[in-house]
Amino acid sequence: MLADDYGNLYIYKNKDFSFTKYDSLGKQLGKMMLTVPYKVQSVQNPLSVPLFSENAQEMKFVDQNMNEIQRIDFKQKFGFIKMAYAEDLQQLWLLDDSTKRLIQYNFRNDTTINSYPFDISFDDLMDLLVFENKVYILTRKHIRVYSLKFEKLFEAPLENGKRFRRENDVILVVADNSIQKYDPEKGMVKIFEDKDAQIVDKNILSYFEIKANKLYLYNLEKIKETKQQQEPETKQETAPSDTKPPSEQTVGEEVKKTDGEKKESDEKAPETTIQKLLEDTSAVQSTGV
C-alpha cells in the first residue's frame, strides 16, 4: 500500500500484476493490469508515478488516471539494470549489474550524464535513492549510505525495509510496521511504529496503517500538538539535570494515545468499497509485497 499527498491509496499486487488506485473512502479511481512485475517507486506526485520492471528492463510513468504517459526501454542502451530511481521528470539513476556501475541518465534527451563504479552485491536490493551526492541502498536486512565515490558513509541493520521516501531533505524508510528517519548524527530513528500493523505508510499530512483489517489515519499536526502539550508537563515533573528533548521514537506511542485522531475507515465509507480495499491489502500482505 502507498498513499499520495492527496489521501489516495494505491495497491500493487504481485499475484496478478495489478496496480489500483482508490480514494480515501475506498472508491476505485483507476486500475492498470500489467504483464510483468513492476516496482512502484513513489506516488508522492500522482501526476507522474514511476514504475520500474527488472524483468522487462524498462521504466514507465503513469498519470493520475493510471494511464501510461511515458515508457523508457533500457535494453538497447545499457547492460542489465537491477534498480532504477527517478530523481525528477528528466533524470534517472540506474544500477547496472553487468558493469557494476551507477549511471546518471537524462531520459529526455537520451544522454548519459555520469557513470560511477559501484561494485556492490545487487542480489538482495530492495530500493535505491540518490540525493545530494549520496547514494542510499536498502537491502532485505540493511540500509547503507555511500558517496558517489563509493565510500561507505553509514550502515545499519534494518529488518523488513520496503522502500525509501524522501520529504525535502529528509530520508525515510518504510518497513512492514514502522517508519524510520535517517539522521546523519543519530542513525536510524523510529518516527512511527505499531507492531500489530499489517502495513504502514505516510504522506505529508498523515500516517496510515492497516491493522486487523481496518484502515487507520493519524494526523501529523495533531501529533505535533500532543508532543508540544506534553513537553511542559515533562519538564515540570523532571529535574533540570535529567531533562531531555522528547525522543522521536515515542511518536508512534503518542499516535496510539491520540484516540480522537484515529479514524476507522469502515465508519467513513460504505462497507462494500472499503472492505474490498482491505481485502486487496490483506492479499498483498500475504504475498509479501
PDB file of C-alpha atoms in Angstrom:
ATOM      1  CA  MET A   1       0.000   0.000   0.000  1.00  0.00           C
ATOM      2  CA  LEU A   2       1.144   3.527  -0.825  1.00  0.00           C
ATOM      3  CA  ALA A   3      -0.530   6.860  -0.060  1.00  0.00           C
ATOM      4  CA  ASP A   4      -0.152  10.070  -2.054  1.00  0.00           C
ATOM      5  CA  ASP A   5      -0.320  13.561  -0.563  1.00  0.00           C
ATOM      6  CA  TYR A   6      -3.999  13.875  -1.510  1.00  0.00           C
ATOM      7  CA  GLY A   7      -5.008  10.888   0.614  1.00  0.00           C
ATOM      8  CA  ASN A   8      -5.431   8.461  -2.285  1.00  0.00           C
ATOM      9  CA  LEU A   9      -4.289   4.874  -1.728  1.00  0.00           C
ATOM     10  CA  TYR A  10      -2.504   2.611  -4.206  1.00  0.00           C
ATOM     11  CA  ILE A  11      -2.325  -1.173  -4.133  1.00  0.00           C
ATOM     12  CA  TYR A  12       0.103  -3.208  -6.241  1.00  0.00           C
ATOM     13  CA  LYS A  13      -0.408  -6.983  -6.222  1.00  0.00           C
ATOM     14  CA  ASN A  14       2.256  -9.425  -7.369  1.00  0.00           C
ATOM     15  CA  LYS A  15      -0.369 -12.129  -7.739  1.00  0.00           C
ATOM     16  CA  ASP A  16      -1.873 -10.667 -10.911  1.00  0.00           C
ATOM     17  CA  PHE A  17       0.445  -7.651 -11.500  1.00  0.00           C
ATOM     18  CA  SER A  18      -2.435  -5.230 -10.961  1.00  0.00           C
ATOM     19  CA  PHE A  19      -1.939  -1.636  -9.831  1.00  0.00           C
ATOM     20  CA  THR A  20      -5.084   0.008  -8.444  1.00  0.00           C
ATOM     21  CA  LYS A  21      -5.819   3.496  -7.127  1.00  0.00           C
ATOM     22  CA  TYR A  22      -8.504   4.262  -4.510  1.00  0.00           C
ATOM     23  CA  ASP A  23      -9.673   7.429  -2.830  1.00  0.00           C
ATOM     24  CA  SER A  24      -9.602   7.710   0.978  1.00  0.00           C
ATOM     25  CA  LEU A  25     -13.068   6.131   1.216  1.00  0.00           C
ATOM     26  CA  GLY A  26     -12.066   3.067  -0.757  1.00  0.00           C
ATOM     27  CA  LYS A  27     -13.681   4.027  -4.076  1.00  0.00           C
ATOM     28  CA  GLN A  28     -11.664   2.748  -7.036  1.00  0.00           C
ATOM     29  CA  LEU A  29     -10.326   5.588  -9.184  1.00  0.00           C
ATOM     30  CA  GLY A  30      -8.276   3.631 -11.700  1.00  0.00           C
ATOM     31  CA  LYS A  31      -6.574   0.325 -12.404  1.00  0.00           C
ATOM     32  CA  MET A  32      -3.736  -0.999 -14.554  1.00  0.00           C
ATOM     33  CA  MET A  33      -3.224  -4.636 -15.486  1.00  0.00           C
ATOM     34  CA  LEU A  34       0.490  -5.169 -16.104  1.00  0.00           C
ATOM     35  CA  THR A  35       2.013  -8.166 -17.861  1.00  0.00           C
ATOM     36  CA  VAL A  36       5.231  -8.457 -15.794  1.00  0.00           C
ATOM     37  CA  PRO A  37       6.220  -7.484 -12.222  1.00  0.00           C
ATOM     38  CA  TYR A  38       6.869  -3.794 -11.552  1.00  0.00           C
ATOM     39  CA  LYS A  39       8.161  -1.889  -8.543  1.00  0.00           C
ATOM     40  CA  VAL A  40       6.269   1.303  -7.731  1.00  0.00           C
ATOM     41  CA  GLN A  41       8.876   3.863  -6.713  1.00  0.00           C
ATOM     42  CA  SER A  42       6.682   6.592  -5.249  1.00  0.00           C
ATOM     43  CA  VAL A  43       3.217   8.106  -5.537  1.00  0.00           C
ATOM     44  CA  GLN A  44       4.138  11.459  -3.987  1.00  0.00           C
ATOM     45  CA  ASN A  45       3.498  13.107  -7.355  1.00  0.00           C
ATOM     46  CA  PRO A  46       0.274  11.436  -8.557  1.00  0.00           C
ATOM     47  CA  LEU A  47       0.569  13.207 -11.924  1.00  0.00           C
ATOM     48  CA  SER A  48       3.673  11.162 -12.766  1.00  0.00           C
ATOM     49  CA  VAL A  49       4.107   7.865 -10.907  1.00  0.00           C
ATOM     50  CA  PRO A  50       7.290   5.925 -11.833  1.00  0.00           C
ATOM     51  CA  LEU A  51       7.261   2.119 -12.089  1.00  0.00           C
ATOM     52  CA  PHE A  52      10.366   0.018 -12.787  1.00  0.00           C
ATOM     53  CA  SER A  53      10.420  -3.543 -14.125  1.00  0.00           C
ATOM     54  CA  GLU A  54      13.598  -5.579 -13.794  1.00  0.00           C
ATOM     55  CA  ASN A  55      12.019  -8.318 -15.926  1.00  0.00           C
ATOM     56  CA  ALA A  56      11.058  -6.013 -18.795  1.00  0.00           C
ATOM     57  CA  GLN A  57      14.131  -3.766 -18.335  1.00  0.00           C
ATOM     58  CA  GLU A  58      12.058  -0.626 -18.570  1.00  0.00           C
ATOM     59  CA  MET A  59      10.565   2.209 -16.572  1.00  0.00           C
ATOM     60  CA  LYS A  60       7.163   3.685 -17.217  1.00  0.00           C
ATOM     61  CA  PHE A  61       5.311   6.688 -15.858  1.00  0.00           C
ATOM     62  CA  VAL A  62       1.549   6.792 -15.284  1.00  0.00           C
ATOM     63  CA  ASP A  63      -0.704   9.793 -14.670  1.00  0.00           C
ATOM     64  CA  GLN A  64      -3.429  10.464 -12.098  1.00  0.00           C
ATOM     65  CA  ASN A  65      -5.892   8.376 -14.124  1.00  0.00           C
ATOM     66  CA  MET A  66      -3.496   5.405 -14.213  1.00  0.00           C
ATOM     67  CA  ASN A  67      -2.785   5.905 -17.911  1.00  0.00           C
ATOM     68  CA  GLU A  68       0.730   5.328 -19.205  1.00  0.00           C
ATOM     69  CA  ILE A  69       2.308   8.611 -20.297  1.00  0.00           C
ATOM     70  CA  GLN A  70       5.895   7.511 -20.999  1.00  0.00           C
ATOM     71  CA  ARG A  71       7.969   4.351 -21.323  1.00  0.00           C
ATOM     72  CA  ILE A  72      11.788   4.121 -21.219  1.00  0.00           C
ATOM     73  CA  ASP A  73      13.435   0.984 -22.618  1.00  0.00           C
ATOM     74  CA  PHE A  74      16.849   0.155 -21.121  1.00  0.00           C
ATOM     75  CA  LYS A  75      17.615  -2.981 -23.160  1.00  0.00           C
ATOM     76  CA  GLN A  76      19.184  -1.306 -26.189  1.00  0.00           C
ATOM     77  CA  LYS A  77      21.346   1.217 -24.342  1.00  0.00           C
ATOM     78  CA  PHE A  78      22.520  -0.484 -21.132  1.00  0.00           C
ATOM     79  CA  GLY A  79      23.512  -3.893 -19.790  1.00  0.00           C
ATOM     80  CA  PHE A  80      21.215  -5.323 -17.098  1.00  0.00           C
ATOM     81  CA  ILE A  81      19.586  -2.686 -14.897  1.00  0.00           C
ATOM     82  CA  LYS A  82      18.963  -4.071 -11.423  1.00  0.00           C
ATOM     83  CA  MET A  83      17.320  -0.980  -9.932  1.00  0.00           C
ATOM     84  CA  ALA A  84      16.246   2.446 -11.178  1.00  0.00           C
ATOM     85  CA  TYR A  85      15.421   5.665  -9.353  1.00  0.00           C
ATOM     86  CA  ALA A  86      13.623   8.602 -10.972  1.00  0.00           C
ATOM     87  CA  GLU A  87      15.186  11.714  -9.457  1.00  0.00           C
ATOM     88  CA  ASP A  88      12.831  14.077 -11.272  1.00  0.00           C
ATOM     89  CA  LEU A  89      10.932  14.375 -14.544  1.00  0.00           C
ATOM     90  CA  GLN A  90      14.052  14.120 -16.676  1.00  0.00           C
ATOM     91  CA  GLN A  91      16.799  12.230 -14.803  1.00  0.00           C
ATOM     92  CA  LEU A  92      17.177   8.610 -13.730  1.00  0.00           C
ATOM     93  CA  TRP A  93      19.787   6.837 -11.623  1.00  0.00           C
ATOM     94  CA  LEU A  94      20.438   3.273 -12.788  1.00  0.00           C
ATOM     95  CA  LEU A  95      22.321   0.409 -11.115  1.00  0.00           C
ATOM     96  CA  ASP A  96      23.820  -1.641 -13.949  1.00  0.00           C
ATOM     97  CA  ASP A  97      24.552  -5.160 -12.692  1.00  0.00           C
ATOM     98  CA  SER A  98      26.538  -6.182 -15.767  1.00  0.00           C
ATOM     99  CA  THR A  99      29.068  -3.343 -15.488  1.00  0.00           C
ATOM    100  CA  LYS A 100      28.766  -2.713 -11.708  1.00  0.00           C
ATOM    101  CA  ARG A 101      28.219   0.979 -12.296  1.00  0.00           C
ATOM    102  CA  LEU A 102      25.817   3.660 -11.119  1.00  0.00           C
ATOM    103  CA  ILE A 103      24.601   5.646 -14.116  1.00  0.00           C
ATOM    104  CA  GLN A 104      23.065   9.117 -14.156  1.00  0.00           C
ATOM    105  CA  TYR A 105      20.865   9.224 -17.239  1.00  0.00           C
ATOM    106  CA  ASN A 106      18.827  12.049 -18.772  1.00  0.00           C
ATOM    107  CA  PHE A 107      15.983  10.225 -20.484  1.00  0.00           C
ATOM    108  CA  ARG A 108      14.509  13.377 -22.011  1.00  0.00           C
ATOM    109  CA  ASN A 109      17.439  13.818 -24.382  1.00  0.00           C
ATOM    110  CA  ASP A 110      18.769  10.231 -24.160  1.00  0.00           C
ATOM    111  CA  THR A 111      22.119  11.244 -22.654  1.00  0.00           C
ATOM    112  CA  THR A 112      24.330   9.570 -20.059  1.00  0.00           C
ATOM    113  CA  ILE A 113      25.477  12.374 -17.746  1.00  0.00           C
ATOM    114  CA  ASN A 114      27.786  10.417 -15.426  1.00  0.00           C
ATOM    115  CA  SER A 115      28.837   6.856 -14.701  1.00  0.00           C
ATOM    116  CA  TYR A 116      30.375   5.785 -11.379  1.00  0.00           C
ATOM    117  CA  PRO A 117      31.995   2.457 -10.375  1.00  0.00           C
ATOM    118  CA  PHE A 118      29.676   0.805  -7.852  1.00  0.00           C
ATOM    119  CA  ASP A 119      30.847  -2.704  -7.064  1.00  0.00           C
ATOM    120  CA  ILE A 120      28.318  -3.950  -4.513  1.00  0.00           C
ATOM    121  CA  SER A 121      26.180  -7.065  -4.329  1.00  0.00           C
ATOM    122  CA  PHE A 122      22.903  -6.451  -6.124  1.00  0.00           C
ATOM    123  CA  ASP A 123      21.299  -9.729  -5.033  1.00  0.00           C
ATOM    124  CA  ASP A 124      19.127  -8.556  -2.127  1.00  0.00           C
ATOM    125  CA  LEU A 125      18.368  -4.995  -3.223  1.00  0.00           C
ATOM    126  CA  MET A 126      15.022  -3.582  -2.142  1.00  0.00           C
ATOM    127  CA  ASP A 127      15.307   0.084  -3.119  1.00  0.00           C
ATOM    128  CA  LEU A 128      17.613   2.849  -4.327  1.00  0.00           C
ATOM    129  CA  LEU A 129      17.617   6.602  -3.741  1.00  0.00           C
ATOM    130  CA  VAL A 130      20.137   9.285  -4.730  1.00  0.00           C
ATOM    131  CA  PHE A 131      20.072  12.730  -3.125  1.00  0.00           C
ATOM    132  CA  GLU A 132      22.689  15.455  -2.710  1.00  0.00           C
ATOM    133  CA  ASN A 133      25.579  13.276  -3.906  1.00  0.00           C
ATOM    134  CA  LYS A 134      24.679  10.446  -1.536  1.00  0.00           C
ATOM    135  CA  VAL A 135      23.505   7.011  -2.625  1.00  0.00           C
ATOM    136  CA  TYR A 136      21.034   5.254  -0.325  1.00  0.00           C
ATOM    137  CA  ILE A 137      20.827   1.481  -0.682  1.00  0.00           C
ATOM    138  CA  LEU A 138      18.128  -0.580   1.024  1.00  0.00           C
ATOM    139  CA  THR A 139      18.572  -4.353   1.230  1.00  0.00           C
ATOM    140  CA  ARG A 140      16.499  -7.011   2.955  1.00  0.00           C
ATOM    141  CA  LYS A 141      18.415  -6.573   6.210  1.00  0.00           C
ATOM    142  CA  HIS A 142      20.403  -3.318   5.998  1.00  0.00           C
ATOM    143  CA  ILE A 143      20.454   0.304   4.977  1.00  0.00           C
ATOM    144  CA  ARG A 144      23.699   1.680   3.572  1.00  0.00           C
ATOM    145  CA  VAL A 145      24.707   5.174   2.510  1.00  0.00           C
ATOM    146  CA  TYR A 146      27.555   5.798   0.053  1.00  0.00           C
ATOM    147  CA  SER A 147      29.185   8.769  -1.569  1.00  0.00           C
ATOM    148  CA  LEU A 148      29.341   8.878  -5.361  1.00  0.00           C
ATOM    149  CA  LYS A 149      32.983   7.796  -4.993  1.00  0.00           C
ATOM    150  CA  PHE A 150      31.748   4.520  -3.461  1.00  0.00           C
ATOM    151  CA  GLU A 151      32.836   5.480   0.058  1.00  0.00           C
ATOM    152  CA  LYS A 152      30.585   3.895   2.673  1.00  0.00           C
ATOM    153  CA  LEU A 153      29.271   6.677   4.922  1.00  0.00           C
ATOM    154  CA  PHE A 154      26.766   4.747   7.010  1.00  0.00           C
ATOM    155  CA  GLU A 155      25.457   1.237   7.591  1.00  0.00           C
ATOM    156  CA  ALA A 156      22.864  -0.126   9.997  1.00  0.00           C
ATOM    157  CA  PRO A 157      20.745  -3.269  10.308  1.00  0.00           C
ATOM    158  CA  LEU A 158      17.144  -2.739   9.262  1.00  0.00           C
ATOM    159  CA  GLU A 159      14.713  -5.631   9.064  1.00  0.00           C
ATOM    160  CA  ASN A 160      11.837  -5.789   6.592  1.00  0.00           C
ATOM    161  CA  GLY A 161      12.559  -2.473   4.893  1.00  0.00           C
ATOM    162  CA  LYS A 162      10.308  -1.952   1.881  1.00  0.00           C
ATOM    163  CA  ARG A 163      11.215   1.358   0.257  1.00  0.00           C
ATOM    164  CA  PHE A 164      12.579   4.854   0.679  1.00  0.00           C
ATOM    165  CA  ARG A 165      10.550   8.037   0.875  1.00  0.00           C
ATOM    166  CA  ARG A 166      12.096  11.499   0.575  1.00  0.00           C
ATOM    167  CA  GLU A 167      10.419  14.589   2.011  1.00  0.00           C
ATOM    168  CA  ASN A 168      12.552  17.612   1.085  1.00  0.00           C
ATOM    169  CA  ASP A 169      15.928  16.779   2.680  1.00  0.00           C
ATOM    170  CA  VAL A 170      14.560  14.061   4.998  1.00  0.00           C
ATOM    171  CA  ILE A 171      15.135  10.427   4.010  1.00  0.00           C
ATOM    172  CA  LEU A 172      12.619   7.924   5.381  1.00  0.00           C
ATOM    173  CA  VAL A 173      12.454   4.135   5.243  1.00  0.00           C
ATOM    174  CA  VAL A 174       9.051   2.447   5.223  1.00  0.00           C
ATOM    175  CA  ALA A 175       9.143  -1.057   6.719  1.00  0.00           C
ATOM    176  CA  ASP A 176       6.467  -3.655   7.499  1.00  0.00           C
ATOM    177  CA  ASN A 177       5.145  -1.968  10.641  1.00  0.00           C
ATOM    178  CA  SER A 178       7.375   1.046  11.214  1.00  0.00           C
ATOM    179  CA  ILE A 179       8.717   4.176   9.553  1.00  0.00           C
ATOM    180  CA  GLN A 180      12.252   5.324  10.304  1.00  0.00           C
ATOM    181  CA  LYS A 181      14.167   8.501   9.531  1.00  0.00           C
ATOM    182  CA  TYR A 182      17.837   8.641   8.618  1.00  0.00           C
ATOM    183  CA  ASP A 183      19.717  11.116  10.800  1.00  0.00           C
ATOM    184  CA  PRO A 184      23.422  11.606   9.916  1.00  0.00           C
ATOM    185  CA  GLU A 185      24.250  12.062  13.622  1.00  0.00           C
ATOM    186  CA  LYS A 186      21.832   9.653  15.326  1.00  0.00           C
ATOM    187  CA  GLY A 187      21.489   6.993  12.651  1.00  0.00           C
ATOM    188  CA  MET A 188      18.049   5.456  12.130  1.00  0.00           C
ATOM    189  CA  VAL A 189      15.301   6.995  14.293  1.00  0.00           C
ATOM    190  CA  LYS A 190      11.832   5.459  14.519  1.00  0.00           C
ATOM    191  CA  ILE A 191       9.141   8.075  13.986  1.00  0.00           C
ATOM    192  CA  PHE A 192       6.184   5.685  13.780  1.00  0.00           C
ATOM    193  CA  GLU A 193       5.693   2.084  14.856  1.00  0.00           C
ATOM    194  CA  ASP A 194       2.830  -0.289  15.524  1.00  0.00           C
ATOM    195  CA  LYS A 195       3.893  -3.906  15.939  1.00  0.00           C
ATOM    196  CA  ASP A 196       0.314  -5.059  15.364  1.00  0.00           C
ATOM    197  CA  ALA A 197       0.032  -3.305  11.998  1.00  0.00           C
ATOM    198  CA  GLN A 198      -0.002  -5.300   8.781  1.00  0.00           C
ATOM    199  CA  ILE A 199       1.119  -2.385   6.591  1.00  0.00           C
ATOM    200  CA  VAL A 200       2.145   1.210   7.364  1.00  0.00           C
ATOM    201  CA  ASP A 201       2.751   4.250   5.173  1.00  0.00           C
ATOM    202  CA  LYS A 202       2.643   8.033   5.346  1.00  0.00           C
ATOM    203  CA  ASN A 203       2.048  11.098   3.247  1.00  0.00           C
ATOM    204  CA  ILE A 204       2.777  14.734   4.002  1.00  0.00           C
ATOM    205  CA  LEU A 205      -0.217  15.041   6.368  1.00  0.00           C
ATOM    206  CA  SER A 206      -0.861  11.646   7.955  1.00  0.00           C
ATOM    207  CA  TYR A 207       0.394   8.233   8.923  1.00  0.00           C
ATOM    208  CA  PHE A 208      -1.598   5.303   7.546  1.00  0.00           C
ATOM    209  CA  GLU A 209      -1.799   1.760   8.802  1.00  0.00           C
ATOM    210  CA  ILE A 210      -3.754  -1.409   8.155  1.00  0.00           C
ATOM    211  CA  LYS A 211      -4.455  -3.241  11.406  1.00  0.00           C
ATOM    212  CA  ALA A 212      -6.943  -6.058  11.994  1.00  0.00           C
ATOM    213  CA  ASN A 213      -8.317  -5.418   8.502  1.00  0.00           C
ATOM    214  CA  LYS A 214      -9.134  -1.801   9.330  1.00  0.00           C
ATOM    215  CA  LEU A 215      -7.590   1.344   7.882  1.00  0.00           C
ATOM    216  CA  TYR A 216      -6.402   3.971  10.392  1.00  0.00           C
ATOM    217  CA  LEU A 217      -5.239   7.532   9.722  1.00  0.00           C
ATOM    218  CA  TYR A 218      -3.222   9.610  12.200  1.00  0.00           C
ATOM    219  CA  ASN A 219      -2.998  13.371  11.680  1.00  0.00           C
ATOM    220  CA  LEU A 220       0.595  14.654  11.863  1.00  0.00           C
ATOM    221  CA  GLU A 221      -0.384  18.147  13.049  1.00  0.00           C
ATOM    222  CA  LYS A 222      -2.345  16.717  15.962  1.00  0.00           C
ATOM    223  CA  ILE A 223       0.612  14.512  16.870  1.00  0.00           C
ATOM    224  CA  LYS A 224       2.861  17.590  16.966  1.00  0.00           C
ATOM    225  CA  GLU A 225       0.332  19.423  19.137  1.00  0.00           C
ATOM    226  CA  THR A 226       0.209  16.468  21.518  1.00  0.00           C
ATOM    227  CA  LYS A 227       4.005  16.448  21.795  1.00  0.00           C
ATOM    228  CA  GLN A 228       4.100  20.203  22.442  1.00  0.00           C
ATOM    229  CA  GLN A 229       1.433  19.909  25.139  1.00  0.00           C
ATOM    230  CA  GLN A 230       3.278  17.059  26.824  1.00  0.00           C
ATOM    231  CA  GLU A 231       6.681  18.782  26.789  1.00  0.00           C
ATOM    232  CA  PRO A 232       5.895  21.393  29.530  1.00  0.00           C
ATOM    233  CA  GLU A 233       4.430  18.678  31.760  1.00  0.00           C
ATOM    234  CA  THR A 234       7.543  16.567  31.292  1.00  0.00           C
ATOM    235  CA  LYS A 235       9.810  19.493  32.140  1.00  0.00           C
ATOM    236  CA  GLN A 236       7.867  20.237  35.350  1.00  0.00           C
ATOM    237  CA  GLU A 237       7.968  16.648  36.529  1.00  0.00           C
ATOM    238  CA  THR A 238      11.642  16.071  35.711  1.00  0.00           C
ATOM    239  CA  ALA A 239      14.670  17.581  37.412  1.00  0.00           C
ATOM    240  CA  PRO A 240      16.579  20.053  35.188  1.00  0.00           C
ATOM    241  CA  SER A 241      19.671  17.853  35.100  1.00  0.00           C
ATOM    242  CA  ASP A 242      17.641  14.976  33.674  1.00  0.00           C
ATOM    243  CA  THR A 243      15.600  16.987  31.189  1.00  0.00           C
ATOM    244  CA  LYS A 244      15.884  15.702  27.633  1.00  0.00           C
ATOM    245  CA  PRO A 245      14.001  16.624  24.472  1.00  0.00           C
ATOM    246  CA  PRO A 246      11.263  14.111  23.668  1.00  0.00           C
ATOM    247  CA  SER A 247      12.570  11.265  21.562  1.00  0.00           C
ATOM    248  CA  GLU A 248      11.178  10.909  18.066  1.00  0.00           C
ATOM    249  CA  GLN A 249      10.871   7.210  18.774  1.00  0.00           C
ATOM    250  CA  THR A 250       7.943   7.978  21.077  1.00  0.00           C
ATOM    251  CA  VAL A 251       5.878   9.442  18.268  1.00  0.00           C
ATOM    252  CA  GLY A 252       4.389   6.068  17.426  1.00  0.00           C
ATOM    253  CA  GLU A 253       3.339   5.623  21.043  1.00  0.00           C
ATOM    254  CA  GLU A 254       1.783   9.071  21.170  1.00  0.00           C
ATOM    255  CA  VAL A 255      -0.104   8.368  17.986  1.00  0.00           C
ATOM    256  CA  LYS A 256      -1.756   5.385  19.587  1.00  0.00           C
ATOM    257  CA  LYS A 257      -2.813   7.522  22.550  1.00  0.00           C
ATOM    258  CA  THR A 258      -4.450  10.173  20.350  1.00  0.00           C
ATOM    259  CA  ASP A 259      -7.788   8.414  20.113  1.00  0.00           C
ATOM    260  CA  GLY A 260      -9.542  11.479  18.745  1.00  0.00           C
ATOM    261  CA  GLU A 261      -7.394  11.326  15.635  1.00  0.00           C
ATOM    262  CA  LYS A 262      -7.896   7.625  14.944  1.00  0.00           C
ATOM    263  CA  LYS A 263     -10.417   7.147  12.158  1.00  0.00           C
ATOM    264  CA  GLU A 264     -11.593   3.704  11.220  1.00  0.00           C
ATOM    265  CA  SER A 265     -12.306   3.587   7.531  1.00  0.00           C
ATOM    266  CA  ASP A 266     -15.391   1.446   7.923  1.00  0.00           C
ATOM    267  CA  GLU A 267     -17.024   4.331   9.816  1.00  0.00           C
ATOM    268  CA  LYS A 268     -16.400   6.729   6.954  1.00  0.00           C
ATOM    269  CA  ALA A 269     -17.221   4.698   3.869  1.00  0.00           C
ATOM    270  CA  PRO A 270     -19.679   2.156   2.518  1.00  0.00           C
ATOM    271  CA  GLU A 271     -18.809  -1.371   3.597  1.00  0.00           C
ATOM    272  CA  THR A 272     -18.518  -2.670   0.043  1.00  0.00           C
ATOM    273  CA  THR A 273     -15.832  -0.281  -1.220  1.00  0.00           C
ATOM    274  CA  ILE A 274     -13.612  -0.094   1.841  1.00  0.00           C
ATOM    275  CA  GLN A 275     -13.923  -3.811   2.551  1.00  0.00           C
ATOM    276  CA  LYS A 276     -12.753  -4.544  -0.990  1.00  0.00           C
ATOM    277  CA  LEU A 277      -9.737  -2.302  -0.438  1.00  0.00           C
ATOM    278  CA  LEU A 278      -8.877  -4.048   2.820  1.00  0.00           C
ATOM    279  CA  GLU A 279      -9.262  -7.462   1.215  1.00  0.00           C
ATOM    280  CA  ASP A 280      -6.890  -6.379  -1.550  1.00  0.00           C
ATOM    281  CA  THR A 281      -4.437  -5.062   1.030  1.00  0.00           C
ATOM    282  CA  SER A 282      -4.600  -8.290   3.034  1.00  0.00           C
ATOM    283  CA  ALA A 283      -3.884 -10.227  -0.138  1.00  0.00           C
ATOM    284  CA  VAL A 284      -0.876  -8.020  -0.800  1.00  0.00           C
ATOM    285  CA  GLN A 285       0.412  -8.580   2.731  1.00  0.00           C
ATOM    286  CA  SER A 286       0.023 -12.357   2.483  1.00  0.00           C
ATOM    287  CA  THR A 287       2.157 -12.465  -0.666  1.00  0.00           C
ATOM    288  CA  GLY A 288       4.865 -10.335   0.897  1.00  0.00           C
ATOM    289  CA  VAL A 289       4.591  -7.359  -1.456  1.00  0.00           C
TER     290      VAL A 289
END
